[in-house]
PDB file of C-alpha atoms in Angstrom:
ATOM      1  CA  UNK A   1      -8.112 -24.617 -13.398  1.00 37.00           C
ATOM      2  CA  UNK A   2     -10.973 -21.739 -13.684  1.00 37.00           C
ATOM      3  CA  UNK A   3     -11.658 -20.872 -17.337  1.00 35.00           C
ATOM      4  CA  UNK A   4     -10.933 -17.106 -18.220  1.00 35.00           C
ATOM      5  CA  UNK A   5     -13.509 -15.267 -20.130  1.00 33.00           C
ATOM      6  CA  UNK A   6     -12.502 -12.772 -22.363  1.00 33.00           C
ATOM      7  CA  UNK A   7     -10.833  -9.483 -21.482  1.00 35.00           C
ATOM      8  CA  UNK A   8      -7.738  -7.910 -20.474  1.00 39.00           C
ATOM      9  CA  UNK A   9      -5.545 -10.935 -19.603  1.00 40.00           C
ATOM     10  CA  UNK A  10      -8.831 -12.614 -18.246  1.00 41.00           C
ATOM     11  CA  UNK A  11      -8.866  -9.568 -15.487  1.00 41.00           C
ATOM     12  CA  UNK A  12     -12.894  -9.821 -15.409  1.00 38.00           C
ATOM     13  CA  UNK A  13     -13.055 -13.385 -14.497  1.00 40.00           C
ATOM     14  CA  UNK A  14     -10.359 -12.526 -11.413  1.00 44.00           C
ATOM     15  CA  UNK A  15     -11.965  -9.151 -10.430  1.00 47.00           C
ATOM     16  CA  UNK A  16     -15.230 -11.535  -9.446  1.00 45.00           C
ATOM     17  CA  UNK A  17     -13.151 -14.899  -8.722  1.00 50.00           C
ATOM     18  CA  UNK A  18     -12.058 -16.521  -5.677  1.00 51.00           C
ATOM     19  CA  UNK A  19     -11.196 -14.218  -2.622  1.00 74.00           C
ATOM     20  CA  UNK A  20      -9.290 -17.221  -0.842  1.00 85.00           C
ATOM     21  CA  UNK A  21      -5.634 -16.093  -1.215  1.00 93.00           C
ATOM     22  CA  UNK A  22      -2.514 -18.076  -0.323  1.00 95.00           C
ATOM     23  CA  UNK A  23      -0.354 -17.394   2.954  1.00 96.00           C
ATOM     24  CA  UNK A  24       2.262 -14.744   1.346  1.00 96.00           C
ATOM     25  CA  UNK A  25      -0.714 -12.761  -0.633  1.00 97.00           C
ATOM     26  CA  UNK A  26      -3.060 -13.119   2.602  1.00 96.00           C
ATOM     27  CA  UNK A  27      -0.238 -11.586   4.633  1.00 96.00           C
ATOM     28  CA  UNK A  28      -0.079  -8.521   2.298  1.00 96.00           C
ATOM     29  CA  UNK A  29      -3.804  -8.217   2.542  1.00 96.00           C
ATOM     30  CA  UNK A  30      -3.358  -8.226   6.311  1.00 96.00           C
ATOM     31  CA  UNK A  31      -0.692  -5.739   6.056  1.00 97.00           C
ATOM     32  CA  UNK A  32      -3.297  -3.493   3.998  1.00 97.00           C
ATOM     33  CA  UNK A  33      -5.950  -3.468   7.075  1.00 96.00           C
ATOM     34  CA  UNK A  34      -3.056  -2.265   9.614  1.00 96.00           C
ATOM     35  CA  UNK A  35      -1.684   0.329   6.763  1.00 97.00           C
ATOM     36  CA  UNK A  36      -5.394   1.420   6.561  1.00 97.00           C
ATOM     37  CA  UNK A  37      -5.974   1.617  10.173  1.00 96.00           C
ATOM     38  CA  UNK A  38      -2.718   3.612  10.496  1.00 95.00           C
ATOM     39  CA  UNK A  39      -4.218   5.994   7.704  1.00 95.00           C
ATOM     40  CA  UNK A  40      -7.229   6.334   9.525  1.00 95.00           C
ATOM     41  CA  UNK A  41      -5.710   7.442  12.777  1.00 92.00           C
ATOM     42  CA  UNK A  42      -3.610   9.851  10.630  1.00 91.00           C
ATOM     43  CA  UNK A  43      -6.636  11.567   8.997  1.00 92.00           C
ATOM     44  CA  UNK A  44      -8.669  11.850  12.223  1.00 91.00           C
ATOM     45  CA  UNK A  45      -5.896  13.328  13.595  1.00 87.00           C
ATOM     46  CA  UNK A  46      -5.974  15.978  10.806  1.00 85.00           C
ATOM     47  CA  UNK A  47      -9.431  16.508  11.137  1.00 85.00           C
ATOM     48  CA  UNK A  48      -8.975  17.374  14.914  1.00 85.00           C
ATOM     49  CA  UNK A  49      -6.095  19.599  14.198  1.00 82.00           C
ATOM     50  CA  UNK A  50      -8.135  21.753  11.699  1.00 80.00           C
ATOM     51  CA  UNK A  51     -10.668  22.270  14.179  1.00 84.00           C
ATOM     52  CA  UNK A  52      -8.120  23.142  16.786  1.00 80.00           C
ATOM     53  CA  UNK A  53      -7.532  26.727  18.309  1.00 81.00           C
ATOM     54  CA  UNK A  54      -4.105  28.047  17.246  1.00 79.00           C
ATOM     55  CA  UNK A  55      -2.473  26.974  20.486  1.00 76.00           C
ATOM     56  CA  UNK A  56      -4.226  23.614  20.438  1.00 78.00           C
ATOM     57  CA  UNK A  57      -2.834  23.085  17.046  1.00 75.00           C
ATOM     58  CA  UNK A  58       0.815  24.249  17.743  1.00 74.00           C
ATOM     59  CA  UNK A  59       0.978  22.186  20.821  1.00 73.00           C
ATOM     60  CA  UNK A  60      -0.589  18.837  19.071  1.00 75.00           C
ATOM     61  CA  UNK A  61       1.428  19.604  15.651  1.00 76.00           C
ATOM     62  CA  UNK A  62       4.335  17.458  16.735  1.00 77.00           C
ATOM     63  CA  UNK A  63       2.137  14.043  16.881  1.00 82.00           C
ATOM     64  CA  UNK A  64       1.986  14.331  13.216  1.00 81.00           C
ATOM     65  CA  UNK A  65       5.352  13.797  12.848  1.00 82.00           C
ATOM     66  CA  UNK A  66       5.326  10.752  14.859  1.00 87.00           C
ATOM     67  CA  UNK A  67       2.227   9.059  13.040  1.00 88.00           C
ATOM     68  CA  UNK A  68       3.620   9.824   9.953  1.00 88.00           C
ATOM     69  CA  UNK A  69       6.874   8.304  10.763  1.00 90.00           C
ATOM     70  CA  UNK A  70       5.439   5.065  11.970  1.00 93.00           C
ATOM     71  CA  UNK A  71       3.284   4.912   9.222  1.00 94.00           C
ATOM     72  CA  UNK A  72       6.136   5.437   6.690  1.00 94.00           C
ATOM     73  CA  UNK A  73       8.373   2.676   8.398  1.00 95.00           C
ATOM     74  CA  UNK A  74       4.883   0.044   8.232  1.00 96.00           C
ATOM     75  CA  UNK A  75       4.466   1.212   4.381  1.00 96.00           C
ATOM     76  CA  UNK A  76       8.390   0.699   4.000  1.00 96.00           C
ATOM     77  CA  UNK A  77       8.176  -3.037   5.189  1.00 95.00           C
ATOM     78  CA  UNK A  78       5.216  -3.882   3.166  1.00 96.00           C
ATOM     79  CA  UNK A  79       6.575  -2.136  -0.104  1.00 96.00           C
ATOM     80  CA  UNK A  80       9.698  -4.045  -0.006  1.00 95.00           C
ATOM     81  CA  UNK A  81       7.992  -7.091   0.122  1.00 96.00           C
ATOM     82  CA  UNK A  82       6.035  -6.404  -2.907  1.00 96.00           C
ATOM     83  CA  UNK A  83       8.886  -4.667  -4.789  1.00 96.00           C
ATOM     84  CA  UNK A  84      11.557  -6.873  -3.771  1.00 96.00           C
ATOM     85  CA  UNK A  85       9.986 -10.585  -3.881  1.00 96.00           C
ATOM     86  CA  UNK A  86       5.966 -10.500  -5.354  1.00 97.00           C
ATOM     87  CA  UNK A  87       6.472  -8.075  -8.336  1.00 96.00           C
ATOM     88  CA  UNK A  88       9.530  -9.598  -9.700  1.00 96.00           C
ATOM     89  CA  UNK A  89       8.057 -13.158  -9.143  1.00 95.00           C
ATOM     90  CA  UNK A  90       4.766 -12.026 -11.003  1.00 95.00           C
ATOM     91  CA  UNK A  91       7.011 -10.339 -13.770  1.00 95.00           C
ATOM     92  CA  UNK A  92       8.168 -13.755 -14.609  1.00 93.00           C
ATOM     93  CA  UNK A  93       4.305 -14.554 -16.013  1.00 94.00           C
ATOM     94  CA  UNK A  94       3.296 -11.245 -17.234  1.00 93.00           C
ATOM     95  CA  UNK A  95       6.479  -8.609 -17.735  1.00 89.00           C
ATOM     96  CA  UNK A  96       7.158  -5.562 -15.889  1.00 88.00           C
ATOM     97  CA  UNK A  97       7.637  -2.645 -18.501  1.00 87.00           C
ATOM     98  CA  UNK A  98       3.986  -2.215 -19.092  1.00 87.00           C
ATOM     99  CA  UNK A  99       0.874  -3.402 -17.158  1.00 88.00           C
ATOM    100  CA  UNK A 100      -0.033  -3.747 -13.409  1.00 92.00           C
ATOM    101  CA  UNK A 101       3.195  -4.130 -12.243  1.00 95.00           C
ATOM    102  CA  UNK A 102       4.267  -0.810 -13.906  1.00 95.00           C
ATOM    103  CA  UNK A 103       1.450   1.008 -12.354  1.00 94.00           C
ATOM    104  CA  UNK A 104       1.806  -0.701  -8.996  1.00 95.00           C
ATOM    105  CA  UNK A 105       5.324   0.374  -9.015  1.00 96.00           C
ATOM    106  CA  UNK A 106       4.423   3.992 -10.025  1.00 96.00           C
ATOM    107  CA  UNK A 107       2.070   4.290  -7.471  1.00 96.00           C
ATOM    108  CA  UNK A 108       4.489   3.326  -4.759  1.00 96.00           C
ATOM    109  CA  UNK A 109       6.842   6.203  -5.923  1.00 96.00           C
ATOM    110  CA  UNK A 110       4.294   8.569  -5.967  1.00 96.00           C
ATOM    111  CA  UNK A 111       2.851   7.772  -2.312  1.00 96.00           C
ATOM    112  CA  UNK A 112       6.381   7.867  -0.896  1.00 94.00           C
ATOM    113  CA  UNK A 113       7.143  11.086  -2.657  1.00 94.00           C
ATOM    114  CA  UNK A 114       4.030  12.745  -0.961  1.00 94.00           C
ATOM    115  CA  UNK A 115       4.734  11.120   2.294  1.00 92.00           C
ATOM    116  CA  UNK A 116       8.324  12.573   2.075  1.00 90.00           C
ATOM    117  CA  UNK A 117       6.983  15.912   1.306  1.00 91.00           C
ATOM    118  CA  UNK A 118       4.769  15.892   3.909  1.00 89.00           C
ATOM    119  CA  UNK A 119       7.449  15.412   6.214  1.00 84.00           C
ATOM    120  CA  UNK A 120       9.640  18.518   4.540  1.00 85.00           C
ATOM    121  CA  UNK A 121       6.610  20.593   4.908  1.00 85.00           C
ATOM    122  CA  UNK A 122       5.999  19.570   8.739  1.00 77.00           C
ATOM    123  CA  UNK A 123       8.188  22.269  10.092  1.00 74.00           C
ATOM    124  CA  UNK A 124       7.192  25.457   8.114  1.00 80.00           C
ATOM    125  CA  UNK A 125       3.531  24.571   6.559  1.00 81.00           C
ATOM    126  CA  UNK A 126       1.299  22.135   8.480  1.00 80.00           C
ATOM    127  CA  UNK A 127      -1.573  22.857   6.028  1.00 81.00           C
ATOM    128  CA  UNK A 128       0.881  21.751   3.132  1.00 86.00           C
ATOM    129  CA  UNK A 129       2.236  18.911   5.060  1.00 88.00           C
ATOM    130  CA  UNK A 130      -1.350  17.898   5.379  1.00 89.00           C
ATOM    131  CA  UNK A 131      -2.362  18.175   1.905  1.00 91.00           C
ATOM    132  CA  UNK A 132       0.527  15.950   1.076  1.00 92.00           C
ATOM    133  CA  UNK A 133      -0.324  13.433   3.716  1.00 93.00           C
ATOM    134  CA  UNK A 134      -3.941  13.262   2.218  1.00 93.00           C
ATOM    135  CA  UNK A 135      -2.748  12.896  -1.331  1.00 95.00           C
ATOM    136  CA  UNK A 136      -0.635  10.073  -0.376  1.00 96.00           C
ATOM    137  CA  UNK A 137      -3.631   8.201   1.443  1.00 96.00           C
ATOM    138  CA  UNK A 138      -5.562   8.741  -1.746  1.00 96.00           C
ATOM    139  CA  UNK A 139      -2.930   7.003  -3.929  1.00 97.00           C
ATOM    140  CA  UNK A 140      -2.690   4.174  -1.633  1.00 97.00           C
ATOM    141  CA  UNK A 141      -6.400   3.472  -1.178  1.00 96.00           C
ATOM    142  CA  UNK A 142      -6.507   3.323  -4.952  1.00 96.00           C
ATOM    143  CA  UNK A 143      -3.504   1.578  -4.904  1.00 97.00           C
ATOM    144  CA  UNK A 144      -4.547  -1.191  -2.344  1.00 97.00           C
ATOM    145  CA  UNK A 145      -7.973  -1.553  -3.864  1.00 96.00           C
ATOM    146  CA  UNK A 146      -6.208  -2.628  -7.337  1.00 96.00           C
ATOM    147  CA  UNK A 147      -3.787  -4.944  -5.505  1.00 96.00           C
ATOM    148  CA  UNK A 148      -6.558  -6.492  -3.596  1.00 96.00           C
ATOM    149  CA  UNK A 149      -8.840  -7.028  -6.631  1.00 95.00           C
ATOM    150  CA  UNK A 150      -6.648  -7.130  -9.508  1.00 94.00           C
ATOM    151  CA  UNK A 151      -3.070  -8.036  -8.994  1.00 95.00           C
ATOM    152  CA  UNK A 152      -3.334 -10.277  -5.790  1.00 96.00           C
ATOM    153  CA  UNK A 153      -6.071 -12.461  -7.734  1.00 96.00           C
ATOM    154  CA  UNK A 154      -3.842 -12.581 -10.529  1.00 95.00           C
ATOM    155  CA  UNK A 155      -0.909 -13.808  -8.631  1.00 96.00           C
ATOM    156  CA  UNK A 156      -3.122 -16.355  -6.695  1.00 96.00           C
ATOM    157  CA  UNK A 157      -3.812 -17.838 -10.235  1.00 95.00           C
ATOM    158  CA  UNK A 158      -0.510 -17.205 -11.965  1.00 96.00           C
ATOM    159  CA  UNK A 159       1.803 -18.396  -9.242  1.00 96.00           C
ATOM    160  CA  UNK A 160       2.803 -21.889  -8.953  1.00 96.00           C
ATOM    161  CA  UNK A 161       2.762 -23.666  -5.874  1.00 96.00           C
ATOM    162  CA  UNK A 162       6.448 -23.574  -5.486  1.00 97.00           C
ATOM    163  CA  UNK A 163       6.660 -20.075  -6.269  1.00 96.00           C
ATOM    164  CA  UNK A 164       3.809 -19.180  -3.484  1.00 97.00           C
ATOM    165  CA  UNK A 165       6.088 -21.485  -0.829  1.00 96.00           C
ATOM    166  CA  UNK A 166       9.149 -19.607  -2.023  1.00 96.00           C
ATOM    167  CA  UNK A 167       7.378 -15.919  -1.803  1.00 95.00           C
ATOM    168  CA  UNK A 168       6.104 -17.399   1.788  1.00 94.00           C
ATOM    169  CA  UNK A 169       9.866 -17.896   2.891  1.00 95.00           C
ATOM    170  CA  UNK A 170      11.181 -14.652   1.535  1.00 94.00           C
ATOM    171  CA  UNK A 171       8.669 -12.963   3.563  1.00 92.00           C
ATOM    172  CA  UNK A 172       9.511 -14.946   7.014  1.00 91.00           C
ATOM    173  CA  UNK A 173      13.329 -14.202   6.291  1.00 86.00           C
TER     174      UNK A 173
END
């Protein structure tokens, strides 16, 4: 077992540690890549929309709803795996009320809230919709970084092999 260096629950050693993840954590990492690609598509669309003429922007505005809807569905599936299975399992080791899991759950709420505000503003205020979308993406970019560099390495280290296998079975169901 890796010896932990002093720090907040050994996080300093986790940040620079092994990047090989068990299958369920790798599954979540792969979903991050897909979600990042979707965020990049939405961001590229937003930049093109900002540069379009008024008539072009009006014609293309319906595309945002489709892009955001698709992104929200993929994010919901990913978030469910974390919120329903990973976080509770990891909470058995580190608690849930404070610390990394509390932060992750709060960030999930904030990102979802801004995506919902984006969808609500879509019909009446495209600029406002884009602002909420980009705020959500900023939250998620930071969130994914924290998961990949703190939470997932922590889970890799703390979860037993049986827990990792159970997590994988939950993901497959």
